[in-house]
PDB file of C-alpha atoms in Angstrom:
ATOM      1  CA  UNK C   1       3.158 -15.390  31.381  1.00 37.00           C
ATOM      2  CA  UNK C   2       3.273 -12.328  29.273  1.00 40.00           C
ATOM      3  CA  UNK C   3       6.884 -11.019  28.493  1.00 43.00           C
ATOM      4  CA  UNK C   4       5.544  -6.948  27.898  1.00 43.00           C
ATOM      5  CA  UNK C   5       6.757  -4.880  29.917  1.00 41.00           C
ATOM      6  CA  UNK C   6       4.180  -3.523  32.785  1.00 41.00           C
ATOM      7  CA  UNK C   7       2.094  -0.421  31.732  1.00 41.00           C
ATOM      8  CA  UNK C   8       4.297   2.658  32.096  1.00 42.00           C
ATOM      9  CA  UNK C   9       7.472   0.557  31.995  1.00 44.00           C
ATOM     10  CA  UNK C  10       9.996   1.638  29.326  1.00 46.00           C
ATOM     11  CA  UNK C  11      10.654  -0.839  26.118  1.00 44.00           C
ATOM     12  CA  UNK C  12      12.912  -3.369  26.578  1.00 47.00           C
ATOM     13  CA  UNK C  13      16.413  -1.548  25.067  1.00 47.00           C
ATOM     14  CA  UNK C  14      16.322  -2.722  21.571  1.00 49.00           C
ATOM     15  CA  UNK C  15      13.179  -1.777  20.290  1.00 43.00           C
ATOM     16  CA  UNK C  16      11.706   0.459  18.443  1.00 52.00           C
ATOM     17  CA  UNK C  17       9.997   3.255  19.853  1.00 62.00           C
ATOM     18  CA  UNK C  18       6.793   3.449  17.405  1.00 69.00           C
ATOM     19  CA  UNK C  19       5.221   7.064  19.298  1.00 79.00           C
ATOM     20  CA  UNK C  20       8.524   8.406  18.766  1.00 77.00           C
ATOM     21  CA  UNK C  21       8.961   7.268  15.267  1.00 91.00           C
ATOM     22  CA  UNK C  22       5.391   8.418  14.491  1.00 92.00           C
ATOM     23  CA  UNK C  23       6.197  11.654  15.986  1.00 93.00           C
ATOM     24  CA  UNK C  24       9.471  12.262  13.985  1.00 95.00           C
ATOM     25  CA  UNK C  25       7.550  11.431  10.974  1.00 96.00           C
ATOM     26  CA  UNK C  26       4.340  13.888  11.597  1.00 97.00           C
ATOM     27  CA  UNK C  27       7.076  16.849  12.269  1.00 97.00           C
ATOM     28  CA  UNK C  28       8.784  16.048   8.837  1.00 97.00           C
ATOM     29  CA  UNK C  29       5.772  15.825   7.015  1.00 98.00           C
ATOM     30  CA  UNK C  30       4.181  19.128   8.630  1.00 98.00           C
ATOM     31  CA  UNK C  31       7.277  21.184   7.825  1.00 98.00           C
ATOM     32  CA  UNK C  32       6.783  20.113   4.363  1.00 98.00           C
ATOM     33  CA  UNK C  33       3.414  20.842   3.773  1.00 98.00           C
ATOM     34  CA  UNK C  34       4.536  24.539   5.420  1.00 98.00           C
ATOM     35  CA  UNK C  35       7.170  24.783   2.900  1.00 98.00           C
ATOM     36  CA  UNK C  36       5.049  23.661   0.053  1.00 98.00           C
ATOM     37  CA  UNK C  37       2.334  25.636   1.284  1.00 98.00           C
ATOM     38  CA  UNK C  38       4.859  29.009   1.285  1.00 98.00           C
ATOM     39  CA  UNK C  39       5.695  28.405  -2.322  1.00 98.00           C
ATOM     40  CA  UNK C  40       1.976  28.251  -2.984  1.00 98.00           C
ATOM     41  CA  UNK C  41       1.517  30.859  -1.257  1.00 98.00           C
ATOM     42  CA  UNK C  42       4.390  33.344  -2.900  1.00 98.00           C
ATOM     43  CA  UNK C  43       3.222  32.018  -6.371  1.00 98.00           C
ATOM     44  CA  UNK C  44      -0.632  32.997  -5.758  1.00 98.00           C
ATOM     45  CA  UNK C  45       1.183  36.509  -4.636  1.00 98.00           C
ATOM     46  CA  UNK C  46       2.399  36.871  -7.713  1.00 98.00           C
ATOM     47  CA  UNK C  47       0.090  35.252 -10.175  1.00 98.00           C
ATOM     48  CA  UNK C  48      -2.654  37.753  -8.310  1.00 98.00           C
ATOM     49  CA  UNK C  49      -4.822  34.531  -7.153  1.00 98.00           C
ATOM     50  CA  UNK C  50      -5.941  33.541  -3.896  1.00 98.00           C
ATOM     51  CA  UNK C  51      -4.419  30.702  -2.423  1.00 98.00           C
ATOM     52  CA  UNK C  52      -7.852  28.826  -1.485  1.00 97.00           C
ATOM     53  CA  UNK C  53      -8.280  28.591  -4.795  1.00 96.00           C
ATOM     54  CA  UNK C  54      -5.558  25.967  -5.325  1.00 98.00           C
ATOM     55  CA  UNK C  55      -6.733  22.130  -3.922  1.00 98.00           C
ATOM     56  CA  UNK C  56      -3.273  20.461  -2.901  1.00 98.00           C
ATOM     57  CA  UNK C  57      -3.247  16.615  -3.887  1.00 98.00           C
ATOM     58  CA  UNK C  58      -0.684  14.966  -1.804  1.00 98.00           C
ATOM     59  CA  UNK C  59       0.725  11.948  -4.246  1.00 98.00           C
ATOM     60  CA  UNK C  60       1.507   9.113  -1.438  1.00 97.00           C
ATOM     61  CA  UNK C  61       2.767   6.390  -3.900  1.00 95.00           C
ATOM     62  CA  UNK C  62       5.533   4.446  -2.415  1.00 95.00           C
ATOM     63  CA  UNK C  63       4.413   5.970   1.281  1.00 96.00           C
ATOM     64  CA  UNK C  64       1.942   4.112   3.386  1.00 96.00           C
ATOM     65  CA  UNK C  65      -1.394   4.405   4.864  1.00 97.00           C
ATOM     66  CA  UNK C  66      -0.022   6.116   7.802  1.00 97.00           C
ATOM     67  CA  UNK C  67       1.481   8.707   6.062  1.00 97.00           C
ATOM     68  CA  UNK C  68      -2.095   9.250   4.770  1.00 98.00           C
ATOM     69  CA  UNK C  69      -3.483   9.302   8.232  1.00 98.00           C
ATOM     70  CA  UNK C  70      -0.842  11.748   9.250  1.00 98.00           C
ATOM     71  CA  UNK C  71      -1.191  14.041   6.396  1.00 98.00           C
ATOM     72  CA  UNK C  72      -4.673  14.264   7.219  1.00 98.00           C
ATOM     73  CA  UNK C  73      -4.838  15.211  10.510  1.00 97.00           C
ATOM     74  CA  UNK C  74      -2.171  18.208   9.616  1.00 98.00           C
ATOM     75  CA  UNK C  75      -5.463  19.460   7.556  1.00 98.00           C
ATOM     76  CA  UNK C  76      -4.848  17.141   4.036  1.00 98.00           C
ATOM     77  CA  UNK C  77      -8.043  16.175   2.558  1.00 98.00           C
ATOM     78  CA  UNK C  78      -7.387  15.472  -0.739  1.00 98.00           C
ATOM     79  CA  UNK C  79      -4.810  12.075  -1.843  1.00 98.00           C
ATOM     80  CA  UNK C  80      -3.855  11.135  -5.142  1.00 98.00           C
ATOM     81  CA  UNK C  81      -2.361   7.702  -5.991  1.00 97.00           C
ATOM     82  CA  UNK C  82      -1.176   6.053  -9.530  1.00 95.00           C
ATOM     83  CA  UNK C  83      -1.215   2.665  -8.984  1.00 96.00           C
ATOM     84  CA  UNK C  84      -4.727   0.388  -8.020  1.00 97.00           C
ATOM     85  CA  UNK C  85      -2.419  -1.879  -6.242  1.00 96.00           C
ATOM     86  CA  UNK C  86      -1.408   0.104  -3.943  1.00 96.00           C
ATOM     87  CA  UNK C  87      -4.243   3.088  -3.843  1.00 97.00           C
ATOM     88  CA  UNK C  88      -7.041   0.212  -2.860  1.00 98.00           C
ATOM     89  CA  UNK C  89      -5.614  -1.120  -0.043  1.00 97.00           C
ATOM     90  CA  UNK C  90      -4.701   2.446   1.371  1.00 97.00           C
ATOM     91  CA  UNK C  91      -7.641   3.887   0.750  1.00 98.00           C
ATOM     92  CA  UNK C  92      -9.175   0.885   2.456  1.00 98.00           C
ATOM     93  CA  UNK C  93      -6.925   1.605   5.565  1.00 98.00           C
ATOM     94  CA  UNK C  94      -8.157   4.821   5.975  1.00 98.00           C
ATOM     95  CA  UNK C  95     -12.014   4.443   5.168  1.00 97.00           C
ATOM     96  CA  UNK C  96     -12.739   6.085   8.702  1.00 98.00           C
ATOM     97  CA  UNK C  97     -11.029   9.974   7.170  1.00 98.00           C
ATOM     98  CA  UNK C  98     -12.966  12.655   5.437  1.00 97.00           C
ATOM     99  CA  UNK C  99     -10.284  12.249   2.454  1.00 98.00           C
ATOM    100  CA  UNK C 100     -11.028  12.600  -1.289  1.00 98.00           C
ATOM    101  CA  UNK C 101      -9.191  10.071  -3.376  1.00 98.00           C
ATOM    102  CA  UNK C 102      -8.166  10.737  -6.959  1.00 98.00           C
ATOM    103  CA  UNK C 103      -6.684   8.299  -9.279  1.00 98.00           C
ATOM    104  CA  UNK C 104      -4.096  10.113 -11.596  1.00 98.00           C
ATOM    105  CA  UNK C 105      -2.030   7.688 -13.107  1.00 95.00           C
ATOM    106  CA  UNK C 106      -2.555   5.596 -16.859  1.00 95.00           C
ATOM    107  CA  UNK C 107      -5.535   3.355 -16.342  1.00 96.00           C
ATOM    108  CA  UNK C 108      -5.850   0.582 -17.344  1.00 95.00           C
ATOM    109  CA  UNK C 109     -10.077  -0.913 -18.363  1.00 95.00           C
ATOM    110  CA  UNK C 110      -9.187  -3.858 -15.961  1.00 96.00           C
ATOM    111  CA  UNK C 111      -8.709  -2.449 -13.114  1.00 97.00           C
ATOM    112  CA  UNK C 112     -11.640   0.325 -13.619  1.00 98.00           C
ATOM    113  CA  UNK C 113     -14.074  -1.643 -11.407  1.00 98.00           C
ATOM    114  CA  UNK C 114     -11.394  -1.542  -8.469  1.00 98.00           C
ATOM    115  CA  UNK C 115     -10.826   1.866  -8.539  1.00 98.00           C
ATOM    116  CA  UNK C 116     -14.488   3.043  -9.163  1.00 98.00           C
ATOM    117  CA  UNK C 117     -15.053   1.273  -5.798  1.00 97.00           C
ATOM    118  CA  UNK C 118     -13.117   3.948  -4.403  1.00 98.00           C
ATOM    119  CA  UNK C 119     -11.979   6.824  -5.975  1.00 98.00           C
ATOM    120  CA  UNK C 120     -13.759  10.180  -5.751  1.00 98.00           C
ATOM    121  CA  UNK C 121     -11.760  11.877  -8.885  1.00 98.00           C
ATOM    122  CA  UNK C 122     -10.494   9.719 -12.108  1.00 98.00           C
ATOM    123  CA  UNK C 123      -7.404  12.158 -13.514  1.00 98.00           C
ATOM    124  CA  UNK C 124      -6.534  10.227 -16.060  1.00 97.00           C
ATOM    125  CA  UNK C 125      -9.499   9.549 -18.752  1.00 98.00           C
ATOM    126  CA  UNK C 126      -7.773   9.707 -21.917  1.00 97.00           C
ATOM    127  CA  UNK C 127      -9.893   7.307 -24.386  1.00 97.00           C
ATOM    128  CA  UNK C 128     -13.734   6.637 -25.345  1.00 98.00           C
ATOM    129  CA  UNK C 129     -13.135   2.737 -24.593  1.00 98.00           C
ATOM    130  CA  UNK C 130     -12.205   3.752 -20.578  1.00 98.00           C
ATOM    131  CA  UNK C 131     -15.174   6.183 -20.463  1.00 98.00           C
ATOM    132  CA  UNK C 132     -17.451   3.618 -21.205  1.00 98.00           C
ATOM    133  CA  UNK C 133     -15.412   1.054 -18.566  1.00 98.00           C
ATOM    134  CA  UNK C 134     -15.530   3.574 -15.999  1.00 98.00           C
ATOM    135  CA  UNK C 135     -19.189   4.360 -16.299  1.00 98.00           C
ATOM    136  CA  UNK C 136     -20.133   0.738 -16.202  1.00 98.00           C
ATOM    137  CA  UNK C 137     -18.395   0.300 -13.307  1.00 98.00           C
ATOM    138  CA  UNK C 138     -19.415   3.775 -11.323  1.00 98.00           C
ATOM    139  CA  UNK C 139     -23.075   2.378 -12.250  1.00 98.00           C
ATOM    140  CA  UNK C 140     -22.408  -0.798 -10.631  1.00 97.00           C
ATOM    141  CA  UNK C 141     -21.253   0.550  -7.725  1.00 97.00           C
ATOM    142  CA  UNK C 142     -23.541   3.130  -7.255  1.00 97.00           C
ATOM    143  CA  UNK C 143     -21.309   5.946  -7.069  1.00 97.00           C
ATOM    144  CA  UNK C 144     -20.563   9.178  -9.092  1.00 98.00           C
ATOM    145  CA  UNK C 145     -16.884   9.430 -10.367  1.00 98.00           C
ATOM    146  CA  UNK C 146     -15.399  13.033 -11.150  1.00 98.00           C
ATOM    147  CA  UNK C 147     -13.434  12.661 -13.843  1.00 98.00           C
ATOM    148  CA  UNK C 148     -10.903  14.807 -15.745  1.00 98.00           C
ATOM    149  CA  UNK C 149      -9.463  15.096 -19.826  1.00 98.00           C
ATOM    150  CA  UNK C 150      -6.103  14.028 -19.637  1.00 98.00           C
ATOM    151  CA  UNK C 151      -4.627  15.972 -22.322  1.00 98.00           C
ATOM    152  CA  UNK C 152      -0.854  15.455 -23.370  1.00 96.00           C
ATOM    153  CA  UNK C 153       0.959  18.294 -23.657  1.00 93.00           C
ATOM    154  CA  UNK C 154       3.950  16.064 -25.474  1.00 86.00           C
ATOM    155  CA  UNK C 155       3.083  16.086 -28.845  1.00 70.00           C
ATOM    156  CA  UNK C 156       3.831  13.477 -31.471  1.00 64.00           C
ATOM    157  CA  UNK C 157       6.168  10.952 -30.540  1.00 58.00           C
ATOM    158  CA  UNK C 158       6.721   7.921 -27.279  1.00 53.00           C
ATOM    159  CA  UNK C 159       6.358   9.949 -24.739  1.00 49.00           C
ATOM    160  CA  UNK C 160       2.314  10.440 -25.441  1.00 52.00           C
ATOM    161  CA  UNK C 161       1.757   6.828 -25.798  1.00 53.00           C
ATOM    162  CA  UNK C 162       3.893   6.130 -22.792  1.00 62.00           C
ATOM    163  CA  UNK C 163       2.200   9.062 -20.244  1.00 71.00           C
ATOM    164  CA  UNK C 164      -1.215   8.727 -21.770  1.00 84.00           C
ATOM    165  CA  UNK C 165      -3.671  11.862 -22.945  1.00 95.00           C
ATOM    166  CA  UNK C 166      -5.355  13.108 -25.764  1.00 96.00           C
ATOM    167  CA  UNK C 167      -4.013  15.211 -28.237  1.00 96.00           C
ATOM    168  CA  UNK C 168      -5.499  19.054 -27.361  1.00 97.00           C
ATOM    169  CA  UNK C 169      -7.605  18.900 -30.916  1.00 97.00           C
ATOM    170  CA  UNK C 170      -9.406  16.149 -28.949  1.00 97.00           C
ATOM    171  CA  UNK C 171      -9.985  17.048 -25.347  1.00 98.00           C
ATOM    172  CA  UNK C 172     -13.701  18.530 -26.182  1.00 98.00           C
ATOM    173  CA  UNK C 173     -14.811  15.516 -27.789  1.00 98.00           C
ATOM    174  CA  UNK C 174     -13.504  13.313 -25.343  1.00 98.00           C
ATOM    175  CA  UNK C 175     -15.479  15.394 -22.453  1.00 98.00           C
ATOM    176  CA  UNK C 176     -18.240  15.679 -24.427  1.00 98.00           C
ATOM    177  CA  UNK C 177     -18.403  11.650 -24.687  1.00 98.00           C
ATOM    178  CA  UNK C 178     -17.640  11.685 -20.314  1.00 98.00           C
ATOM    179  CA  UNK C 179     -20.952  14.280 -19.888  1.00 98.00           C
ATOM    180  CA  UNK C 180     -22.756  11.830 -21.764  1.00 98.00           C
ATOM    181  CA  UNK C 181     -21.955   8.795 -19.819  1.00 98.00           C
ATOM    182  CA  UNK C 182     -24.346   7.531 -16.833  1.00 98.00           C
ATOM    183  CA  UNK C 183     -22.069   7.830 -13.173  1.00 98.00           C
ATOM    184  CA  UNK C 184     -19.747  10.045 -14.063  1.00 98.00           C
ATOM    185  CA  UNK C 185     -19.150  13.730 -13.882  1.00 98.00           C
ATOM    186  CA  UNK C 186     -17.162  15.871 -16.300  1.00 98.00           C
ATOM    187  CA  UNK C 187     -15.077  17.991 -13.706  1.00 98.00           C
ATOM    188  CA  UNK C 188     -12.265  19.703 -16.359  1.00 98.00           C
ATOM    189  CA  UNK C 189      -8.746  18.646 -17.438  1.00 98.00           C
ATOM    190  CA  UNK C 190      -5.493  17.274 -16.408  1.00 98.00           C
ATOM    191  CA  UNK C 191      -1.872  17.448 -17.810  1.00 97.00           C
ATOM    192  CA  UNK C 192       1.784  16.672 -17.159  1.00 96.00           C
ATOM    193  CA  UNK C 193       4.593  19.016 -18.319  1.00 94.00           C
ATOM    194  CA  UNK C 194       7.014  17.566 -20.870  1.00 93.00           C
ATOM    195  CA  UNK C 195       9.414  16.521 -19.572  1.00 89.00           C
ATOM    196  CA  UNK C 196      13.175  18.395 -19.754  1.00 88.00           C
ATOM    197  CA  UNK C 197      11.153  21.340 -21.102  1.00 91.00           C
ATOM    198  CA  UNK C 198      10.302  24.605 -19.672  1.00 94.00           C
ATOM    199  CA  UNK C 199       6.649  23.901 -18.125  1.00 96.00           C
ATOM    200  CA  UNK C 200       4.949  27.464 -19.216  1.00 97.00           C
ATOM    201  CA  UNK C 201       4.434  26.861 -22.695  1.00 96.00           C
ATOM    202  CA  UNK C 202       2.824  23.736 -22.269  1.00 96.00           C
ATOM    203  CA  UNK C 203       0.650  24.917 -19.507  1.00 98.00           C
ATOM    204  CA  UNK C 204      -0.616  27.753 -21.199  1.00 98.00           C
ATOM    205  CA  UNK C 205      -1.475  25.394 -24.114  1.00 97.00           C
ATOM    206  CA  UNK C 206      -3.683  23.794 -21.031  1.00 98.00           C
ATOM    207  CA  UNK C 207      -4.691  26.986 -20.023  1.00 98.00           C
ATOM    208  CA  UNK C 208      -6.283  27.198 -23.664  1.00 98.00           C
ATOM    209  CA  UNK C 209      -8.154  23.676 -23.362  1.00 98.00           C
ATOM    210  CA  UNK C 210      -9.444  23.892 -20.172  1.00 98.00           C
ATOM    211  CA  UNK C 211     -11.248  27.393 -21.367  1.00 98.00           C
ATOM    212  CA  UNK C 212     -12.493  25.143 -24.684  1.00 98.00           C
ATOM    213  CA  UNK C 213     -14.024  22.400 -22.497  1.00 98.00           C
ATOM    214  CA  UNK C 214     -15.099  24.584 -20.415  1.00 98.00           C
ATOM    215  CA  UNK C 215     -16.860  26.847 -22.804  1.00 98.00           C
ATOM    216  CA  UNK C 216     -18.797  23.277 -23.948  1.00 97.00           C
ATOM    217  CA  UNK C 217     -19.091  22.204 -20.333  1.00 98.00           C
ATOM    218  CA  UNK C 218     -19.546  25.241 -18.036  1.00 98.00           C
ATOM    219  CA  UNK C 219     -19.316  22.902 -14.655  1.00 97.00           C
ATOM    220  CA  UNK C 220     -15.526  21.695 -16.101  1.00 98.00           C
ATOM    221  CA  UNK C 221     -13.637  24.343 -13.467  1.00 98.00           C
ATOM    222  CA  UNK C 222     -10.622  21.875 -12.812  1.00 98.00           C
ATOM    223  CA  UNK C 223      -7.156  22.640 -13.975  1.00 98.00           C
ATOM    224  CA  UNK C 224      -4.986  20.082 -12.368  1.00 98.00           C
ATOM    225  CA  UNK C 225      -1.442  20.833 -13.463  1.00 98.00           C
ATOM    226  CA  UNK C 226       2.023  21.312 -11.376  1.00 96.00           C
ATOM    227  CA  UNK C 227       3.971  18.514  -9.667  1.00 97.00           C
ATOM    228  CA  UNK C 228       6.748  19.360  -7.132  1.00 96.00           C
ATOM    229  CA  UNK C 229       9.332  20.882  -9.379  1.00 95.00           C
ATOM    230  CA  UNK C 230       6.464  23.107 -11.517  1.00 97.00           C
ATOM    231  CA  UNK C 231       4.410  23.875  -9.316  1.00 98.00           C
ATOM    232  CA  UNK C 232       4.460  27.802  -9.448  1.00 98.00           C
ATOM    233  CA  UNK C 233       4.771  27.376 -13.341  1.00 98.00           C
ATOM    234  CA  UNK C 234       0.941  26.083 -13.162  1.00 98.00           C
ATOM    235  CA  UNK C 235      -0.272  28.154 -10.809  1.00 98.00           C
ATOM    236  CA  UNK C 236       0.385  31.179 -12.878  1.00 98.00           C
ATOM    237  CA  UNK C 237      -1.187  29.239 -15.899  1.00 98.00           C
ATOM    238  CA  UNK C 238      -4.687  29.232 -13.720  1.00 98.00           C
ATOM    239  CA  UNK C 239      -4.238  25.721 -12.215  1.00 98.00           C
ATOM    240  CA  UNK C 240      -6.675  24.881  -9.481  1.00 98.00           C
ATOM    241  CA  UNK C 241      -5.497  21.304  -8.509  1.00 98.00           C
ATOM    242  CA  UNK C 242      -1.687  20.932  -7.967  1.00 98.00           C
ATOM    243  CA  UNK C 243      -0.411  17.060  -7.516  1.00 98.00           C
ATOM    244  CA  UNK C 244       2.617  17.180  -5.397  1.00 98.00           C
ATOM    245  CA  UNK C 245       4.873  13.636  -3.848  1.00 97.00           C
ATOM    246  CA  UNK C 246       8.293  14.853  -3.479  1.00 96.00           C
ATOM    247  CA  UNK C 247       7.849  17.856  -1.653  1.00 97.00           C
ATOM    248  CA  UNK C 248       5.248  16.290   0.832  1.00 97.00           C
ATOM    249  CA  UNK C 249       6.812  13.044   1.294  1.00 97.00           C
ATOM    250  CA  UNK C 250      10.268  12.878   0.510  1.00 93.00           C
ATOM    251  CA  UNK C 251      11.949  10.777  -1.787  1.00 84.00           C
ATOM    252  CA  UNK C 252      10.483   7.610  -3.045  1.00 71.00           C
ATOM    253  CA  UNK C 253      10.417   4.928  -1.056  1.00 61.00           C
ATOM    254  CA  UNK C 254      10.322   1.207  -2.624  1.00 52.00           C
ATOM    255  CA  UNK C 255       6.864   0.375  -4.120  1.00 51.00           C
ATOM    256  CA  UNK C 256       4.464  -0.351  -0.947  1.00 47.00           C
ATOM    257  CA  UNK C 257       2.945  -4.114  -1.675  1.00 43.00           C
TER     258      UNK C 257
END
């Protein structure tokens, strides 16, 4: 005999109530999208943009698949993820949503044929060696893969090596090896302020190579730049893509196996 309670009998006391849990959640998550969406917003105001030119990227590393599915049924369509570990199995989870999945963090050639299964956008292409992985793989799988110049904005020194991109000098060459390559798409550039350092500078330097690449590669329209904290900083650089966690989701959770 089956110890559930009858249908429209309350949970035994003790356990969790999953609707109301799910509930508390959606309500957090929609008044942070409302905030984040205010700040983009006020920045558009006073950059003189319109807002629906900005594409929000909601970062969910750390945060489950559900926070995916609840993020995109308050309107999110597009979900970024820097790990293949976790971004495959999500992304598997929620194969049924209209979402577009972009891979934006350091990656590595052997896990390219995972995430060419799929992701829609590739953020981080930052060397001829992963071009030519990723467009193997795309081919393979039949798909086309957007993909963007990462282009380090931290000059000489660890923290390049250690966050990935190209040095500015070599962002058009880089693209021009990505229009070349069968299954893939050259869609513009990507960057990450330095860190401890006043974002503007660096993405105006962005500003700069996104026009180059652009003027080689008239289809390259992406700017993705701005994270939680810099957000406005990018938009009034000309970003188009912003890739905001923290102020969507919270603080990070441990690392979602």
């Amino acid at each position: 005999m089956s110890d559930a309670p009858p249908d429209g009998a309350p949970a035994p006391a003790g356990t969790p109530d999953r609707t109301a849990d799910e509930g508390a959640r959606r309500a957090e998550l929609a008044a942070n999208l409302a905030s984040v969406r205010r700040r983009i917003d006020a920045a558009c105001a006073d950059a003189g943009r319109d807002p629906a030119e900005i594409t929000l990227v909601a970062v969910t590393k750390t945060f489950p698949a559900s926070d995916v599915r609840l993020l995109a049924g308050l309107g999110v369509r597009d979900v970024g993820e820097n790990r293949d570990q976790e971004a495959a199995p999500k992304a598997a989870a929620t194969a049924d949503l209209p979402l577009t999945w972009h891979f934006v963090g350091r990656l590595q050639t052997n896990k390219v044929r995972s995430v060419a299964s799929y992701a829609d956008v590739v953020q981080s292409v930052d060397r001829p060696r992963l071009v030519r992985a990723l467009s193997s793989a795309a081919v393979r799988a039949g798909r086309t893969l957007r993909c963007l110049i990462q282009v380090s904005l931290d000059g000489p020194g660890p923290g390049r090596h250690e966050r990935g991109g190209v040095p500015p000098e070599d962002a058009v060459a880089l693209a021009g090896t990505v229009a070349e390559a069968d299954g893939l798409v050259m869609d513009g550039v990507m960057a990450v302020a330095p860190l401890g350092a006043d974002p503007l500078p660096a993405f105006r330097r962005l500003a700069e190579v996104a026009a180059e690449v652009r003027d080689a590669h008239p289809g390259a329209r992406v700017l993705s730049a701005g994270m939680s904290g810099d957000l406005e900083a990018a938009i009034a650089c000309g970003a188009t893509h912003l890739r905001v966690g923290t102020a969507l989701l919270g603080g990070r959770r441990a690392i979602v196996r």
